[in-house]
Short mmCIF file of C-alpha atoms in Angstrom, two decimals:
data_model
loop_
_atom_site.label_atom_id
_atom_site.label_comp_id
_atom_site.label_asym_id
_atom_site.label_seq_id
_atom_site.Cartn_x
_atom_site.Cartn_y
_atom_site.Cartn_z
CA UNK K 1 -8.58 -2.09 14.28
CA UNK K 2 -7.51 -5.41 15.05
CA UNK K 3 -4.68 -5.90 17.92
CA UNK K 4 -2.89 -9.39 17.99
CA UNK K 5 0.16 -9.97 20.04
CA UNK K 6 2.89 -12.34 18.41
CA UNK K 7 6.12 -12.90 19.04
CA UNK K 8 9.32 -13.63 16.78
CA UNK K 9 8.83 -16.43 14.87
CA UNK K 10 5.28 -16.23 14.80
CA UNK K 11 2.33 -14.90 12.28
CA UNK K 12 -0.64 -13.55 11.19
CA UNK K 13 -2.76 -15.47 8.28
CA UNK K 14 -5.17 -13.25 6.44
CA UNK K 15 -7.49 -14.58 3.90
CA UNK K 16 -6.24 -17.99 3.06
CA UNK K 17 -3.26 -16.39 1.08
CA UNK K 18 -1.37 -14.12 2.80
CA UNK K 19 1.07 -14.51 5.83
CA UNK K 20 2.49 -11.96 8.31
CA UNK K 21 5.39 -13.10 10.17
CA UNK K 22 7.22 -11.58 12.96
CA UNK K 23 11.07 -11.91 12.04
CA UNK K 24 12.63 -9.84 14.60
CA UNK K 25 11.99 -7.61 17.36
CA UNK K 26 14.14 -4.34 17.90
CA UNK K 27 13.52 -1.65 20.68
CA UNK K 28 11.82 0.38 18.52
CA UNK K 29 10.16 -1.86 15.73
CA UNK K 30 9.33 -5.32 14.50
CA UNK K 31 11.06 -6.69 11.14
CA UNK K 32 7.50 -8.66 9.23
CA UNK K 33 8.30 -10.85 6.24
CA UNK K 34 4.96 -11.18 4.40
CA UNK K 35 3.59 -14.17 2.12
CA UNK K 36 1.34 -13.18 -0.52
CA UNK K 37 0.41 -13.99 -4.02
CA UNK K 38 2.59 -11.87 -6.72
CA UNK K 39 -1.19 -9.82 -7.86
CA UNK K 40 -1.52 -8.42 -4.13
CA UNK K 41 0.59 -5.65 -3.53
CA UNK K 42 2.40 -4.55 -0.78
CA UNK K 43 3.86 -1.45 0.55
CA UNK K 44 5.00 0.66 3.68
CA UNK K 45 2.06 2.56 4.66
CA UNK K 46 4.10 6.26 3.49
CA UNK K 47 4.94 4.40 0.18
CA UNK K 48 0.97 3.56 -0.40
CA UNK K 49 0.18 7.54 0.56
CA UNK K 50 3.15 9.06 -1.45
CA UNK K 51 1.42 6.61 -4.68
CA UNK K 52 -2.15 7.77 -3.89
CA UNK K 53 -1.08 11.47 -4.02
CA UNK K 54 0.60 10.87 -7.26
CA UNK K 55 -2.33 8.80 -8.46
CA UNK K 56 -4.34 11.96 -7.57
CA UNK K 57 -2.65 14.51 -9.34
CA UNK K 58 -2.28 12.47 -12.21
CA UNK K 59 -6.15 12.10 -12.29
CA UNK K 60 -6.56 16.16 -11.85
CA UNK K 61 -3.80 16.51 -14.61
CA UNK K 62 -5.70 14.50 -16.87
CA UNK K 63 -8.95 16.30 -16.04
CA UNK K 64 -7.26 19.65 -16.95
CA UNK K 65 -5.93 17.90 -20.47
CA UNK K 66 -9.38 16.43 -20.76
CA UNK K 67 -11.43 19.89 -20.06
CA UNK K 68 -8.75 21.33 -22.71
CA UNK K 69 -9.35 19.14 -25.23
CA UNK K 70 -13.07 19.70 -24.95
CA UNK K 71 -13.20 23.04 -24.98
CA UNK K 72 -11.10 23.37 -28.13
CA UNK K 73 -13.96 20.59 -30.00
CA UNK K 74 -16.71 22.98 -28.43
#
């Protein structure tokens, strides 16, 4: 991993289109705005998780349907 120290005001330029800026600084956290084109997403690292796991099941959910439907062509 990467470790950059900034301070309020400043950023973080990834790729050639996509900023990270530090807005504010609390005790406990940093406030980032972030730049990017509207086809990259973004999320908060739990969001991205909670979306794989759904992804996931989805994918096993569909492989159950898909496993049913075959059997009942066999």
């Amino acid at each position: 991993m990467l470790a950059l120290s900034r301070k309020k005001g400043e950023g973080i330029i990834i790729r050639d289109d996509i900023e990270l800026v530090v807005l504010e600084v609390f005790k406990d956290g940093v406030r980032i705005g972030i730049k990017a084109p509207k086809n990259v997403s973004v999320h908060r690292k739990e969001i991205y998780l909670q979306i794989q796991e759904e992804n996931k099941k989805a994918m096993e959910t569909s492989n159950d349907a898909t496993d049913i439907l075959k059997k009942m062509f066999e």
